[in-house]
Coordinates of C-alpha atoms in Angstrom, one line a residue:
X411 CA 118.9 25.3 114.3
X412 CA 116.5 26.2 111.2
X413 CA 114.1 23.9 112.4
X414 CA 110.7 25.5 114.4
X415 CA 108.6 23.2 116.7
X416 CA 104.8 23.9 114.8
X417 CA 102.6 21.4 116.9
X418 CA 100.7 24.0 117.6
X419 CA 101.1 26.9 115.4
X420 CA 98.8 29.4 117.3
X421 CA 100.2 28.7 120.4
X422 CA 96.9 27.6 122.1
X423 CA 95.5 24.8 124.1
X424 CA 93.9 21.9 122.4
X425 CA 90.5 23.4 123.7
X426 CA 91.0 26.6 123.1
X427 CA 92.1 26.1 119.5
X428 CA 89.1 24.1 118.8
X429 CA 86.8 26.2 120.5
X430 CA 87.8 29.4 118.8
X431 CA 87.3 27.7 115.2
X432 CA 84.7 27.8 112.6
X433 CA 82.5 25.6 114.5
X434 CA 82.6 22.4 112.2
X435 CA 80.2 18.9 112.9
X436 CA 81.7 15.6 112.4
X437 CA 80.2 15.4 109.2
X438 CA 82.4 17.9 108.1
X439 CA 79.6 20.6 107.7
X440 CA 80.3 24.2 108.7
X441 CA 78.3 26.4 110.5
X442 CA 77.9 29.9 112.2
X443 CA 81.3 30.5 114.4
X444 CA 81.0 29.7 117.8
X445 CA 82.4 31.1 121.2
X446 CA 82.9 27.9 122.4
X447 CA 81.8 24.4 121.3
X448 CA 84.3 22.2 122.5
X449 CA 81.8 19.4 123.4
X450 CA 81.3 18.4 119.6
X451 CA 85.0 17.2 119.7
X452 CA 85.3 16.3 123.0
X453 CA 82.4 13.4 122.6
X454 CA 84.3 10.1 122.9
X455 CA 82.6 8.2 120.3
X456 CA 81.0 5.2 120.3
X457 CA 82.7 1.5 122.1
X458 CA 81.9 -0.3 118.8
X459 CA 83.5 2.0 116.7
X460 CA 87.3 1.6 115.7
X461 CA 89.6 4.9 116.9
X462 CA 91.7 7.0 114.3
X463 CA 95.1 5.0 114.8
X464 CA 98.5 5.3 114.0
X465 CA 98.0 8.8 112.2
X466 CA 100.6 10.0 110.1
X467 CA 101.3 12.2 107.1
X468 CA 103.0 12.2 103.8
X469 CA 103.9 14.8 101.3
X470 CA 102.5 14.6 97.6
X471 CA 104.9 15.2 95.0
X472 CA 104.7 18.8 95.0
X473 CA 105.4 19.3 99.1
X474 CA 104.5 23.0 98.8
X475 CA 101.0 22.3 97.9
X476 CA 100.0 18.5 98.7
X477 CA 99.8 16.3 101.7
X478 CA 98.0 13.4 102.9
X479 CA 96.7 12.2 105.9
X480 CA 96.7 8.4 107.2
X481 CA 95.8 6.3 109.4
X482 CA 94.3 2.7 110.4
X483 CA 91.6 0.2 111.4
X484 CA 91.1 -3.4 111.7
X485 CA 87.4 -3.0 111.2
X486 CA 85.7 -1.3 108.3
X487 CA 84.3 2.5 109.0
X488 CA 81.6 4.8 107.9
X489 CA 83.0 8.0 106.2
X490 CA 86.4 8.6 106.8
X491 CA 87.5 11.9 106.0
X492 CA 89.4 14.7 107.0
X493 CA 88.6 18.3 108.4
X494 CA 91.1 21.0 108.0
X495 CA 92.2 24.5 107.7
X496 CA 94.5 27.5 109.9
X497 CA 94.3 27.7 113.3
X498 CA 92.8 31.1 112.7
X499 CA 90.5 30.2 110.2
X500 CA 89.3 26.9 111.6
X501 CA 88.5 23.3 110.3
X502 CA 86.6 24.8 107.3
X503 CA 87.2 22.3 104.3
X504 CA 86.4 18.7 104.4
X505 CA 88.7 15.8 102.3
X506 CA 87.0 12.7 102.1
X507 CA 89.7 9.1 102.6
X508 CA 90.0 6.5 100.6
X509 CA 90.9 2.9 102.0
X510 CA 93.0 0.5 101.1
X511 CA 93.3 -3.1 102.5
X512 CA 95.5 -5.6 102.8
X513 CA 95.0 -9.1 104.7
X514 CA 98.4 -10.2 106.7
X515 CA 98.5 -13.9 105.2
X516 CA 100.4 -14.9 109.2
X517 CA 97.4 -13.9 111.2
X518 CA 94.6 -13.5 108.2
X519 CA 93.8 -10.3 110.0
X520 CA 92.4 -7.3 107.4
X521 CA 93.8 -4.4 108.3
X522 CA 92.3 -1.0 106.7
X523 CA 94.6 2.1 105.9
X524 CA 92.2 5.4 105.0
X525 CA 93.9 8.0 103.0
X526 CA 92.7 11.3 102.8
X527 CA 95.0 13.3 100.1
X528 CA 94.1 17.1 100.8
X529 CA 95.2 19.5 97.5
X530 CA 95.7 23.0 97.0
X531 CA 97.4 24.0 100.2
X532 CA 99.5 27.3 100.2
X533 CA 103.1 26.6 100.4
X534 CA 105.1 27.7 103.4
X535 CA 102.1 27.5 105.4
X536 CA 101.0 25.9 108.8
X537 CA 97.4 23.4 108.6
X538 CA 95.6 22.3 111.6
X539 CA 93.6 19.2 110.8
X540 CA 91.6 16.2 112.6
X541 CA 91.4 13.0 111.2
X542 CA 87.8 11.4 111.8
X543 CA 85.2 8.2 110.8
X544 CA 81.8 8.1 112.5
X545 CA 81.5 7.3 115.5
X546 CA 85.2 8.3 116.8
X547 CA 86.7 11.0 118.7
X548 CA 89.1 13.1 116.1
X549 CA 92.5 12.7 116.3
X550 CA 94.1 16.4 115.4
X551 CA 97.5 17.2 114.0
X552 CA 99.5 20.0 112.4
X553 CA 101.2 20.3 109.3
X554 CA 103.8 22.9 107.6
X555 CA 104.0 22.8 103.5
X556 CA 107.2 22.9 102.6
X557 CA 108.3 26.5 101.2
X558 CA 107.6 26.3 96.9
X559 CA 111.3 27.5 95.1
X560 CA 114.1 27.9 96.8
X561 CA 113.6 28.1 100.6
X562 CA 115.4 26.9 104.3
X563 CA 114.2 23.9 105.7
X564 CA 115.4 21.3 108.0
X565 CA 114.4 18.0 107.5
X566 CA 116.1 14.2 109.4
X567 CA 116.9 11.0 108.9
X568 CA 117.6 7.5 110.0
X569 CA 116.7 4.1 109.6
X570 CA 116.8 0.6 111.2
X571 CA 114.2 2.0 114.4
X572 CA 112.4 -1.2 115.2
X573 CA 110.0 -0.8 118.2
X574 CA 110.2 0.0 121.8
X575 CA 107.6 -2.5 122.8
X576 CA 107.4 -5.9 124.1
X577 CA 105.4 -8.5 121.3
X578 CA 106.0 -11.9 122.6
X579 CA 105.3 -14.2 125.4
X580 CA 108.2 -16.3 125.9
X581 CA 109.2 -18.2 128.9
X582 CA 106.5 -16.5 130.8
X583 CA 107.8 -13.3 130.0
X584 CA 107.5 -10.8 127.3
X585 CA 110.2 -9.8 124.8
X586 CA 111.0 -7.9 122.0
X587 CA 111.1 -10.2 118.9
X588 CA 111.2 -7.4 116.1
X589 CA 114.9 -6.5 116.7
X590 CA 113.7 -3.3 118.7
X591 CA 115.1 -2.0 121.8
X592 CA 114.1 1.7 124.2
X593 CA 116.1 3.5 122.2
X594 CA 113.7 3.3 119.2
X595 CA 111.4 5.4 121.1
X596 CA 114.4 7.8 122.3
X597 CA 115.3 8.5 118.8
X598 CA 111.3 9.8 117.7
X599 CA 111.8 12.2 120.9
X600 CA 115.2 13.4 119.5
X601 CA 113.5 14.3 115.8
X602 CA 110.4 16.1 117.6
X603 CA 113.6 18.0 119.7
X604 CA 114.6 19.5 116.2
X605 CA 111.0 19.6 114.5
X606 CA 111.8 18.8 111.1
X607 CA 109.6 19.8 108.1
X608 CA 109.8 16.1 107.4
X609 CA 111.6 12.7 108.4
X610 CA 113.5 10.3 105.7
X611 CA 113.2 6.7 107.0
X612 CA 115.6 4.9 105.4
X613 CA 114.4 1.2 105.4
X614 CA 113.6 -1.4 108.0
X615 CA 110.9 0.2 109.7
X616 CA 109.3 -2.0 112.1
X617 CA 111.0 -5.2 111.5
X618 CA 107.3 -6.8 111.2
X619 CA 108.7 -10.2 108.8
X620 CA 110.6 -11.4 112.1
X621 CA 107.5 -10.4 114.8
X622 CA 105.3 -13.4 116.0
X623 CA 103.1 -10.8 115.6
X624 CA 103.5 -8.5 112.5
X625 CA 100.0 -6.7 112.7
X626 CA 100.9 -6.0 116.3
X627 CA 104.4 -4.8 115.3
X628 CA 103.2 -2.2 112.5
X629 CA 100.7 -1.2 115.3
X630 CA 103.6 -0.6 117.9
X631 CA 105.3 1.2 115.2
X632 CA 102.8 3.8 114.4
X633 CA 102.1 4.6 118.7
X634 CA 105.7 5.1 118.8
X635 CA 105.8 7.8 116.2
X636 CA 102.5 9.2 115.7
X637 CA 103.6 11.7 118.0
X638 CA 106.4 13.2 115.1
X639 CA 104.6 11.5 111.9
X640 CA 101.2 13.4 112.7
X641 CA 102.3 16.9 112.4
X642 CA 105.4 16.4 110.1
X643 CA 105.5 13.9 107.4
X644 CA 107.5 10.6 107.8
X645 CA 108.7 9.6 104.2
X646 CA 110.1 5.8 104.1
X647 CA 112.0 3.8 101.7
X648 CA 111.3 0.3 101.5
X649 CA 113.7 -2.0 103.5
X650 CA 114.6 -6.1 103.2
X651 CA 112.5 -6.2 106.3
X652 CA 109.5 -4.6 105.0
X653 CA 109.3 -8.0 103.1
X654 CA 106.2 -10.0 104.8
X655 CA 106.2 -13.6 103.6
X656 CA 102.2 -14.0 102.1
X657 CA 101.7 -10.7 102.5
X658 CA 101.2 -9.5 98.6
X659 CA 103.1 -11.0 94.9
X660 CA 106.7 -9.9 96.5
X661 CA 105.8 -9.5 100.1
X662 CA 105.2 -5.9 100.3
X663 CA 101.5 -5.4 100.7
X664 CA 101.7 -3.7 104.1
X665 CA 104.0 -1.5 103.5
X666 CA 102.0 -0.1 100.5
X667 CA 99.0 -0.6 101.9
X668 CA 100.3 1.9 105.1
X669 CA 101.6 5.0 103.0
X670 CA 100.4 6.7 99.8
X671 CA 103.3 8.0 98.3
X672 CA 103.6 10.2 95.2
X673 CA 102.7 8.2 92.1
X674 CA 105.6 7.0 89.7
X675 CA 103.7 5.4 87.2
X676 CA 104.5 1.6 88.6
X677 CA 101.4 -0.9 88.3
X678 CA 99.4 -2.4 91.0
X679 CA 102.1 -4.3 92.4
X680 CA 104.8 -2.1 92.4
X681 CA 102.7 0.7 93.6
X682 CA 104.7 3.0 96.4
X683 CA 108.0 1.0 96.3
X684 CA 109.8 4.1 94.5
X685 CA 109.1 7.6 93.9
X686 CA 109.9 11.5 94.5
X687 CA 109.1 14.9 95.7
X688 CA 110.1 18.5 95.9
X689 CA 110.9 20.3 98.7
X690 CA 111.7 23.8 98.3
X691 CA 114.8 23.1 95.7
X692 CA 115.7 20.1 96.8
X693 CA 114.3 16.6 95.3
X694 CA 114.4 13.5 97.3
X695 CA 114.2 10.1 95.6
X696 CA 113.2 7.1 97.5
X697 CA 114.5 3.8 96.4
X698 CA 113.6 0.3 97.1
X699 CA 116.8 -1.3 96.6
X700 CA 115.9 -5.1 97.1
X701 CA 115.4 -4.8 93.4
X702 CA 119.3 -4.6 92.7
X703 CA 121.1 -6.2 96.2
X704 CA 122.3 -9.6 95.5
X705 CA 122.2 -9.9 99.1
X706 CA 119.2 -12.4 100.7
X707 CA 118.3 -10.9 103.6
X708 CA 114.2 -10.4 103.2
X709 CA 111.6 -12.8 103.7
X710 CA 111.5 -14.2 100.4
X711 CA 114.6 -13.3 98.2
X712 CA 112.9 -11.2 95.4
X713 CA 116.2 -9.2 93.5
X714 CA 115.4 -8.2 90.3
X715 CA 111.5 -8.1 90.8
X716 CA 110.8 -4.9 88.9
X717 CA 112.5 -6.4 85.5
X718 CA 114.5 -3.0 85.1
X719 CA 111.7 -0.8 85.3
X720 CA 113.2 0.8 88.8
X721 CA 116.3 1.6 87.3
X722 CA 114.2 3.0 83.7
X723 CA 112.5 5.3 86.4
X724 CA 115.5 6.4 88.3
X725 CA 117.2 7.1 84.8
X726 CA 114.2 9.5 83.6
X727 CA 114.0 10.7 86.8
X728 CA 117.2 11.8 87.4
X729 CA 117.3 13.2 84.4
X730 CA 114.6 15.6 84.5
X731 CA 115.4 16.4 88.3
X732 CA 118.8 17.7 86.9
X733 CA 117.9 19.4 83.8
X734 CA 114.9 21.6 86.1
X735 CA 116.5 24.7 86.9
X736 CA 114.2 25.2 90.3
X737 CA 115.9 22.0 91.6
X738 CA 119.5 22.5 93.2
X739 CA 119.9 19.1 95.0
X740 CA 119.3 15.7 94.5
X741 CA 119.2 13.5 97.4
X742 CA 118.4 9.8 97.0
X743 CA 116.8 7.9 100.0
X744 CA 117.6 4.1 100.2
X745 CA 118.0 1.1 102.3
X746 CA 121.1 -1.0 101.1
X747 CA 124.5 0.3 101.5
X748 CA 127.5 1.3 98.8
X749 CA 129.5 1.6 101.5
X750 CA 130.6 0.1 104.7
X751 CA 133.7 -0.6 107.2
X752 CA 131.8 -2.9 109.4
X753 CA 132.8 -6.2 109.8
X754 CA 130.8 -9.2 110.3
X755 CA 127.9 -7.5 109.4
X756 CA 126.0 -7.1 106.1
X757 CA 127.9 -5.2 103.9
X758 CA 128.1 -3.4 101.0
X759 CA 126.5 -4.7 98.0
X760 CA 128.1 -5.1 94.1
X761 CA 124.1 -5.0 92.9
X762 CA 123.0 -1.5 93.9
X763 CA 127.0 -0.5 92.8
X764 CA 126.8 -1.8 89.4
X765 CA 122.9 -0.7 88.6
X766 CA 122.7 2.4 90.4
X767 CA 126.2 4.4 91.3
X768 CA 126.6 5.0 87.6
X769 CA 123.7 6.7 87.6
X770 CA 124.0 8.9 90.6
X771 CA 127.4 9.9 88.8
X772 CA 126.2 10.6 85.7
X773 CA 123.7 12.6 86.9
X774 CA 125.3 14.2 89.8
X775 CA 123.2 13.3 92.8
X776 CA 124.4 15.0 95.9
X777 CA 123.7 12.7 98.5
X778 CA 122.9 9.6 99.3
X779 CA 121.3 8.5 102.8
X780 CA 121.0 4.8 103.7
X781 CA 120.4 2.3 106.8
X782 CA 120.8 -1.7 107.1
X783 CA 124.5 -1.2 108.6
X784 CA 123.4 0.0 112.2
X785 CA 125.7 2.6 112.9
X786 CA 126.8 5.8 111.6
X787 CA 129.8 6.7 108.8
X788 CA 129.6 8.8 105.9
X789 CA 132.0 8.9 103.0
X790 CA 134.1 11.6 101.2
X791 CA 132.4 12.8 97.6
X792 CA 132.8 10.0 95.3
X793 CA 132.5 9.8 92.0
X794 CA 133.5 7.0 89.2
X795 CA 134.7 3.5 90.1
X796 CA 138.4 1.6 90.3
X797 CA 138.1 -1.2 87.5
X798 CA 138.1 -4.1 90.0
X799 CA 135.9 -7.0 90.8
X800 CA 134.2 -4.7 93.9
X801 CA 133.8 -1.7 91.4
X802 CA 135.2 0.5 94.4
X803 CA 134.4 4.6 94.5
X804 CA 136.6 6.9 94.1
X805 CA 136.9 9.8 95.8
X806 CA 137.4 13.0 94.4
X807 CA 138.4 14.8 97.4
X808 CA 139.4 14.7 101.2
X809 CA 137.6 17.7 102.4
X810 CA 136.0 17.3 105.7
X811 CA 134.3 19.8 106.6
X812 CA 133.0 21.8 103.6
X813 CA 132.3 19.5 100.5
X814 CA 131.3 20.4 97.2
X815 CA 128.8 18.0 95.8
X816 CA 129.1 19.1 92.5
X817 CA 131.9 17.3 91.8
X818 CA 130.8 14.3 93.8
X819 CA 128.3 12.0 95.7
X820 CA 128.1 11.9 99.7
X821 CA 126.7 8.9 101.3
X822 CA 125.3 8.3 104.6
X823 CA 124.9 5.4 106.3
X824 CA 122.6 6.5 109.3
X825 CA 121.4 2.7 110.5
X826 CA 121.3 3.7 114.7
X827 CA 117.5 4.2 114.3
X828 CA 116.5 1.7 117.4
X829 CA 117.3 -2.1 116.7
X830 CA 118.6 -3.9 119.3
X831 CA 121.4 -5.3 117.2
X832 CA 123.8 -2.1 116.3
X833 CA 127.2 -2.7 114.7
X834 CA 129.0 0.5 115.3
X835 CA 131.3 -2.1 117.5
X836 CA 131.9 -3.7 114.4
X837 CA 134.2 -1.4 112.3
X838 CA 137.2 -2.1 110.6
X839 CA 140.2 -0.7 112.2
X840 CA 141.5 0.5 110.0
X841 CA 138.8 1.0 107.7
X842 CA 138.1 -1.8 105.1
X843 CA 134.9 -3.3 103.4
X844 CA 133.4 -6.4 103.1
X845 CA 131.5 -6.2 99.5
X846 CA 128.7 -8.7 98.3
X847 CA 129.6 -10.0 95.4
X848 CA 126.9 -13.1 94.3
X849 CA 125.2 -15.4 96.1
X850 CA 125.7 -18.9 97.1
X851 CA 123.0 -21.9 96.7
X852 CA 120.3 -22.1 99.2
X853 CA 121.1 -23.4 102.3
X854 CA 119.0 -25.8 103.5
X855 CA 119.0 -24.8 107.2
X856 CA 118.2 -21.0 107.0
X857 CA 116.5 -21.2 103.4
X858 CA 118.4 -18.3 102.5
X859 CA 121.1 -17.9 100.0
X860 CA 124.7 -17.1 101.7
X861 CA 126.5 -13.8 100.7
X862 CA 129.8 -14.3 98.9
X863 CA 132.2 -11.4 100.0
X864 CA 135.3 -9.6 98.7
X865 CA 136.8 -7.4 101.1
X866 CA 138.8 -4.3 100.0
X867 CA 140.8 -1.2 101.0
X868 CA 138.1 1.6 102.0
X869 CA 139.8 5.1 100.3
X870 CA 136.1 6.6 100.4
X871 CA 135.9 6.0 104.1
X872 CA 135.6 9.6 105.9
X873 CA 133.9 9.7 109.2
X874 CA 132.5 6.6 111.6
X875 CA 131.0 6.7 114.7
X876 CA 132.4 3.5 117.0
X877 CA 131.2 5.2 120.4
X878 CA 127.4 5.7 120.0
X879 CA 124.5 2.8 119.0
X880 CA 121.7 5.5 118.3
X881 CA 121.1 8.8 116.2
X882 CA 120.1 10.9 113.5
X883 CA 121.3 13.3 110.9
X884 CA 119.5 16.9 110.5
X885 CA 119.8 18.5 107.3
X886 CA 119.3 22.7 107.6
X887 CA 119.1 23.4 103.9
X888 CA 120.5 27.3 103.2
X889 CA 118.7 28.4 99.4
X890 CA 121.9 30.8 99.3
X891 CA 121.6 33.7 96.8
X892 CA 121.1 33.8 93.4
X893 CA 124.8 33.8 91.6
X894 CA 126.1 31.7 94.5
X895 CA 126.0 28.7 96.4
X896 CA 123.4 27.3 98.4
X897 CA 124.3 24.8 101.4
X898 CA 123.2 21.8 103.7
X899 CA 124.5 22.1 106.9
X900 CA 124.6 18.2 108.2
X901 CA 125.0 17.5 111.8
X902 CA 125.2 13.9 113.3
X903 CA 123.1 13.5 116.5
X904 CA 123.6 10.5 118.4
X905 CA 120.5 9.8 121.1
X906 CA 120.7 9.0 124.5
X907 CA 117.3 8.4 127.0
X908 CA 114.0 8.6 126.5
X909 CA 113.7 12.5 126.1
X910 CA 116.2 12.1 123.4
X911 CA 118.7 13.8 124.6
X912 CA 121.3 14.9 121.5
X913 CA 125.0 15.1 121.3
X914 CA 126.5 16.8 118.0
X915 CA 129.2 13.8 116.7
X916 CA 129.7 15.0 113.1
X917 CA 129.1 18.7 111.4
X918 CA 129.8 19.0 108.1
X919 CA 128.8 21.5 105.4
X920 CA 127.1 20.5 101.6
X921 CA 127.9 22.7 99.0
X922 CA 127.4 23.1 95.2
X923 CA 126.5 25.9 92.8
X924 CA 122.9 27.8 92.8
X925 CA 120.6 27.7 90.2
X926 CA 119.4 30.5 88.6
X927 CA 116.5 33.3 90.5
X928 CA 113.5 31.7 89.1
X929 CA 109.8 33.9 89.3

């Protein structure tokens, strides 16, 4: 395994590593170095000030050199702002957070999310930081920048986590009413058991639109997996149920308001639904595919909300990702399916096949990593599609274990994240798909438009996992050398317990031709 645990890069105690830094106020102001000054950190703030919550991290565009730090309050604070450096140097340089707000139109509740975007970090290079506001203890956390040019890495993925706590009183007794179960925290402990550079979280995050609850839920959320998402970044794609009734022109408001996400150029109210960034040489392309999915599954049915402009984007950006000779793989990070053999389930939907699948062939993405089906399969490389009302992929080849993506796409459907709803019992035996093909009229009971399916023969169908709810996929990327190939080496992990315990259920090696030794 690539991947390194770095929560603690110097290999000291929290004390120690604080003591032995550039002694550093809370206002951020250094002074002389200190033997040992622990008691400036240690000081528990005061009652009526709000604590750093839910901390987390997200890569800039350039992962090698940009990273920002998050987290979130109910009440407004004084200076928010983040200290930072090595653990040998100490907490020598100060970024200063902005906030953003949003008010969750269920409770009326304000919730504010600081930002503090620190620039000019050395690639390849381990950060110790603490997250402050006055009048709280600092909350600390690591961070590795990804390696600039071609490098190895490991980075995960899965969606569909939900929460491992109880939200709602019912009966007398509390329940889980945001499709969560335990094993959503079991499968955070089973990332930090790899250590990932960074986490893809395909879609459906929290499952907030359904809580009684939903500030509560995104709270729940964030406790869960601060523990991983403080000292590696967590990198989501917008799901059906990040849609919040109220909450924002197409119900996304929280979910933008939470993470500050590269810039693509969308206005105000698209802000954070799409976007990229460069890891070493691979670029990653998140996707918010409610845009194209004929299927109604959010809180408000909002398909076709971005009036092309998503698809404009992914079209340029595609484009330039594939004409950059420092970038050898495209991956695309999204919530809706192309492909699926479960049954009685969602599906796969015609939308994202018709708008988006032409693209990823015409511009050779390499793979593809989704949720919304809760279970695990993965296809063989496909490319084009059979002239038929489902516009089913093709595949070009039946190699299991070592694929070349240059001739075609893999998808992923990695949905075992936590909810307490899997499908993997489900499947099609043998392996068919149920495709969406329109919607019907509203119905008046649910208020939600019924899916209309076609169900066809499944030749792209490669590997499924029936016997496991829960896992991940870790992705140990191999630069190669120059004149070659480089690799991903993709194993299946599926979770069991709450130390995330990890059984290998699928390995399979990524190939495709290396691009040119760059300076």
């Amino acid at each position: 395994m690539s991947g390194v645990r770095r929560e603690n890069p110097a290999g000291v105690s929290r004390r120690g590593l604080l003591a032995g830094a550039t002694a550093v106020g809370l206002s951020g102001a250094v002074t002389a170095p200190a033997a040992a000054s622990p008691v400036l950190w240690e000081h528990p703030g005061r009652l009526d000030a709000p604590r750093v919550a839910g901390l987390h991290l997200q890569f800039g565009a350039d992962a090698s050199r940009e990273v920002v730090v998050s987290w979130h309050t109910t009440a407004s604070v004084s200076r928010p702002r983040v200290l930072y450096g090595t653990a040998s140097g100490g907490f020598g340089r100060t970024a200063q957070a902005d906030t953003t707000t949003y008010r969750d139109a269920k409770s009326g509740t304000e919730v504010q999310v600081h930002h503090a975007r620190i620039a000019g970090l050395r690639p390849d290079t381990d950060y110790v930081y603490a997250a402050v506001h006055d009048g709280a203890a600092p909350e600390l956390g690591t961070v590795r920048t990804a390696p600039r040019g071609r490098g190895a890495f490991t980075f995960t993925s899965f969606g569909d986590q939900g929460t491992p706590t109880l939200g709602k009183l019912s009966g007398g007794a509390y329940v889980n009413d945001n499709l969560g179960s335990p094993a959503a925290g079991d499968t955070t402990a089973g990332v930090e058991r790899i250590a990932p550079l960074f986490h893809l979280v395909n879609g459906d995050l929290c499952y907030a639109n359904l809580s009684t609850d939903r500030i509560r839920t995104w709270s729940d959320w964030f406790e869960c997996n601060s523990r991983s998402a403080r000292n590696r970044p967590w990198m989501p794609a917008a799901g059906n149920h990040e849609n919040e009734l109220g909450n924002g022109p197409i119900g996304y408001a929280a979910y933008q308001s939470y993470f500050t996400v590269p810039d693509s150029g969308a206005g105000t109210e698209l802000r954070g639904l799409w976007y990229a960034f460069t890891a070493g040489s691979v670029r990653v392309i998140s996707l918010a595919n409610d845009d194209v999915a004929l299927q109604d599954a959010g809180s408000s049915y909002v398909h076709g909300y971005s009036g092309g402009a998503q698809r404009r984007w992914l079209e340029a950006e595609l484009a330039a990702s594939r004409a950059d000779a420092r970038i050898d793989w495209i991956v695309v990070c999204m919530h809706q399916v192309v492909i699926s053999t479960a049954d009685k389930f969602n599906g796969a939907d015609l939308g994202i096949r018709e708008s988006w699948v032409p693209l990823f062939d015409a511009y050779g993405v390499d793979l593809v990593v989704c949720g919304h089906e809760h279970h695990y399969e993965r296809s063989h490389p496909i490319r084009g599609q059979q002239p038929n009302d489902t516009r089913t992929p093709v595949p070009v080849s039946t190699d299991n274990d070592v694929i070349d993506t240059s001739k075609g796409t893999v998808h992923m459907v990695i949905g075992g994240g936590g909810t307490s709803a899997p499908s993997n019992q489900l499947l099609f035996d043998p392996p068919r798909c149920r495709v969406i093909t329109a919607v019907g009229p509203v119905d008046p009971t649910t208020r939600k438009r019924p899916p209309v399916y076609v169900t066809e023969d499944a030749p792209w169908s490669a590997v499924r996992d029936a016997d496991h709810s829960y896992g991940f996929a870790a992705f140990e990327v191999d630069p190669g050398t120059s004149g070659g190939t480089t690799s991903i080496a993709v194993t299946y992990y599926a979770v069991s317990g709450p130390y995330g315990d990890l059984v290998p259920v699928d390995r399979f090696t990524l190939v495709r031709p290396r691009g040119p030794q760059l300076s």
